[in-house]
């Protein structure tokens, strides 16, 4: 299966739909049973923003057919906000169930002692560990925690470490480090590898306990090294450039304004550009 097939309506979506239907059937059949444990599929997508088609927040055309199809049969939260507007802190909040004021990880950097101290603390208990303790078989592939944490899962598939991906940090045009390149047809995209593993897991899972499967895709995060067909979906002349309102930061506290105006990539590009 290709990434294109996956994006346009491949086995993962069908598996999710079948899974949802199965869960509903079991819930109906077990009206007088105590509790029916359901399988859970958790999908994390790095830097997706709210520019997906069903949300209607992007002025141009965006191709997200699988997410649109899933949203059409789901509860959608269209007024949700991230706990921390950067990766490590946001993921920590979700996976530990703690606010940034509690866990203290408020930036994307994982080089600080605060990050290591938190995750090396024996008292730190994460979402997959809680679910495992309550009868779930937990499995992961891709980028879910900011760094791989295989010891916290019952089963681990291929992990995605962005720092190790080809093209990350390479100089690009316009004095930035954003360099868009084409993935050779002979190479499998890292997210495709993760998707294939997740599909295989769902198709072949036969254990009696329910599963919690977390799948993390790194795109649209950098590096932009994707198949040519993906670029072809967005002709440059049809791309609508986002321009924030002039008073966009007018109602934000000083700390948020400072973060928004701070250099984003290696001191080169302000975040508001």
XYZ file of C-alpha atoms in Angstrom:
273
model
C 0.000 0.000 0.000
C 1.289 3.486 -0.789
C 1.104 6.643 1.294
C -1.277 7.957 -1.365
C -3.625 5.028 -0.829
C -3.424 5.518 2.925
C -4.298 9.212 2.668
C -7.100 8.687 0.180
C -8.979 6.001 2.088
C -6.917 2.907 2.774
C -7.089 -0.011 5.225
C -6.504 2.045 8.374
C -9.722 3.996 7.873
C -11.649 0.827 7.043
C -10.187 -0.841 10.116
C -11.192 2.112 12.276
C -14.723 2.068 10.878
C -15.024 -1.690 11.421
C -13.594 -1.274 14.890
C -16.142 1.409 15.768
C -18.990 -0.733 14.424
C -17.774 -3.767 16.361
C -17.554 -1.745 19.564
C -21.129 -0.492 19.092
C -22.381 -4.040 18.462
C -20.692 -5.347 21.578
C -22.045 -2.486 23.653
C -25.575 -3.273 22.451
C -25.228 -7.027 23.020
C -23.895 -6.516 26.546
C -26.740 -4.434 27.943
C -26.943 -6.562 31.084
C -23.251 -7.257 31.366
C -21.122 -5.174 33.693
C -18.569 -3.343 31.520
C -17.470 -3.881 27.946
C -13.884 -2.835 27.355
C -13.402 -1.318 23.920
C -10.345 -1.260 21.725
C -8.803 2.197 21.445
C -6.890 3.648 18.495
C -5.068 6.884 19.360
C -3.625 8.871 16.432
C -1.136 11.711 16.916
C -0.229 13.921 13.952
C 2.657 16.328 14.407
C 2.013 20.003 13.563
C -1.312 19.281 11.847
C -2.895 22.522 13.097
C -6.577 23.000 12.355
C -6.091 23.236 8.594
C -8.019 20.103 7.747
C -10.851 20.180 5.274
C -13.764 19.377 7.597
C -12.847 22.185 10.024
C -13.129 24.870 7.341
C -10.358 26.975 8.892
C -8.107 27.137 5.820
C -9.100 29.523 3.058
C -7.680 27.354 0.276
C -8.095 23.721 -0.713
C -6.644 21.032 1.517
C -6.823 17.298 0.815
C -7.588 15.335 4.003
C -10.168 12.730 2.880
C -9.470 10.166 5.604
C -9.721 12.642 8.458
C -12.847 14.102 6.875
C -14.439 10.658 6.657
C -13.562 9.851 10.264
C -14.834 13.251 11.419
C -18.135 12.656 9.645
C -18.903 9.748 11.999
C -17.232 11.206 15.098
C -17.589 13.835 17.779
C -15.545 16.826 16.674
C -14.045 19.356 19.046
C -13.724 22.563 17.040
C -12.907 24.881 19.932
C -10.030 22.965 21.508
C -6.671 24.406 22.504
C -3.251 22.945 23.086
C -1.865 22.994 26.620
C 1.584 24.036 25.376
C 2.098 25.461 21.860
C 5.183 23.327 21.332
C 5.776 19.630 20.996
C 7.422 18.189 24.098
C 5.231 20.011 26.598
C 2.015 19.334 24.715
C 2.700 15.619 24.389
C 3.726 15.427 28.027
C 0.411 16.946 29.096
C -1.545 14.409 27.052
C 0.473 11.336 27.951
C 0.807 12.139 31.672
C -2.517 13.900 32.215
C -0.736 16.812 33.860
C -0.903 20.547 33.238
C 2.272 22.408 32.208
C 2.271 24.050 35.634
C 2.666 20.555 37.120
C 5.088 18.848 34.745
C 7.142 21.972 33.947
C 7.887 21.145 30.295
C 7.014 24.375 28.501
C 9.143 24.260 25.366
C 9.969 22.013 22.431
C 13.500 21.333 23.700
C 14.198 18.022 25.383
C 17.782 18.879 26.293
C 16.773 20.495 29.571
C 17.229 18.593 32.806
C 13.525 19.100 33.571
C 12.511 16.727 30.759
C 14.917 13.965 31.771
C 14.153 14.406 35.451
C 10.437 13.994 34.779
C 10.664 10.911 32.584
C 13.370 9.260 34.706
C 11.337 9.731 37.878
C 10.022 6.308 39.027
C 6.863 8.067 40.171
C 5.993 9.244 36.660
C 3.099 7.120 35.398
C 1.900 7.530 31.817
C -1.304 6.816 29.921
C -0.196 3.475 28.405
C 1.004 2.258 31.795
C -2.338 3.070 33.407
C -4.218 1.269 30.639
C -1.875 -1.725 30.839
C -2.495 -1.933 34.572
C -6.234 -2.039 33.846
C -6.227 -4.904 31.396
C -5.305 -3.357 28.050
C -2.583 -4.555 25.736
C -0.749 -1.358 24.806
C 1.110 -0.912 21.527
C 2.809 2.025 19.831
C 4.382 2.982 16.517
C 5.786 6.266 15.240
C 6.080 9.415 17.334
C 3.748 9.497 20.342
C 5.954 10.551 23.235
C 8.451 13.237 22.224
C 11.146 10.590 22.545
C 10.549 6.829 22.299
C 9.562 5.262 25.625
C 9.402 1.523 24.773
C 9.513 0.429 28.410
C 6.125 2.063 29.000
C 4.359 -0.094 26.379
C 3.592 -3.791 26.084
C 4.560 -3.775 22.413
C 6.473 -1.321 20.245
C 6.672 -0.985 16.476
C 8.896 1.295 14.394
C 9.692 4.558 16.187
C 10.108 7.918 14.463
C 12.940 10.146 15.694
C 12.757 13.392 13.744
C 16.346 14.363 14.525
C 17.487 11.259 12.624
C 15.439 11.875 9.471
C 17.227 12.838 6.231
C 17.011 16.530 5.473
C 16.305 17.809 8.978
C 18.255 20.992 9.703
C 19.555 21.384 6.153
C 19.642 24.955 4.794
C 16.740 25.897 2.570
C 15.717 28.906 0.485
C 14.930 32.393 1.832
C 17.487 32.139 4.643
C 15.530 29.417 6.437
C 16.087 25.783 7.325
C 12.886 24.715 5.572
C 14.025 22.648 2.617
C 11.283 20.865 0.653
C 12.612 17.823 -1.226
C 11.126 14.839 -3.053
C 11.139 11.360 -1.543
C 12.497 8.956 -4.175
C 9.916 6.487 -5.467
C 12.199 3.657 -4.331
C 11.982 4.737 -0.663
C 9.140 4.146 1.769
C 8.012 7.193 3.692
C 8.578 6.795 7.477
C 4.894 7.498 8.133
C 3.997 4.769 5.641
C 6.156 2.316 7.576
C 4.286 3.276 10.737
C 0.888 2.989 8.993
C 1.748 -0.462 7.631
C 2.756 -1.661 11.088
C -0.491 -0.343 12.596
C -2.589 -1.991 9.884
C -0.814 -5.296 10.447
C -1.346 -5.010 14.200
C -5.101 -4.445 13.839
C -5.512 -7.154 11.207
C -3.678 -9.797 13.226
C -4.630 -8.990 16.816
C -6.263 -12.009 18.433
C -5.531 -11.634 22.156
C -8.567 -11.709 24.478
C -7.783 -8.403 26.195
C -8.698 -5.121 24.489
C -5.899 -3.113 22.927
C -4.755 0.486 23.095
C -2.896 1.265 19.887
C -1.134 4.638 19.615
C 0.013 5.653 16.136
C 2.118 8.788 15.624
C 2.702 10.404 12.231
C 5.385 13.110 12.024
C 4.240 14.948 8.887
C 3.417 17.762 8.296
C 6.327 18.437 10.683
C 9.704 19.086 9.064
C 11.525 17.723 7.141
C 9.298 18.018 4.094
C 10.635 15.046 2.174
C 7.532 13.617 0.546
C 6.487 11.903 -2.711
C 6.047 14.064 -5.804
C 2.328 13.246 -6.014
C 1.818 15.030 -2.665
C 3.380 18.237 -4.007
C 1.257 17.912 -7.139
C -1.898 18.177 -5.006
C -0.961 21.775 -4.192
C 0.072 23.842 -7.242
C 1.883 26.958 -5.906
C -0.520 29.272 -7.716
C -3.427 27.767 -5.758
C -1.865 27.906 -2.286
C -3.493 30.529 -0.062
C -0.932 32.212 2.172
C -2.050 32.712 5.752
C -1.763 36.232 7.130
C -2.569 36.669 10.836
C -4.830 39.588 11.797
C -2.971 42.768 12.698
C -4.225 42.567 16.288
C -3.718 38.817 16.595
C -1.553 39.144 19.723
C -3.496 42.044 21.230
C -5.344 39.929 23.780
C -2.446 37.647 24.709
C -0.392 37.791 27.940
C 3.227 39.008 27.686
C 4.660 35.481 27.914
C 2.619 34.376 24.877
C 3.656 37.442 22.868
C 7.310 36.819 23.698
C 7.036 33.205 22.572
C 5.210 34.096 19.347
C 7.837 36.662 18.362
C 10.851 34.569 19.363
C 13.042 33.066 16.618
C 11.572 29.749 15.510
C 14.283 28.002 13.539
C 17.838 28.390 14.782
C 17.362 32.116 15.408
C 16.463 32.726 11.764
C 12.717 32.856 11.268
C 10.256 34.583 13.651
C 7.252 32.395 14.432
C 4.763 35.001 13.260
C 6.061 35.058 9.673
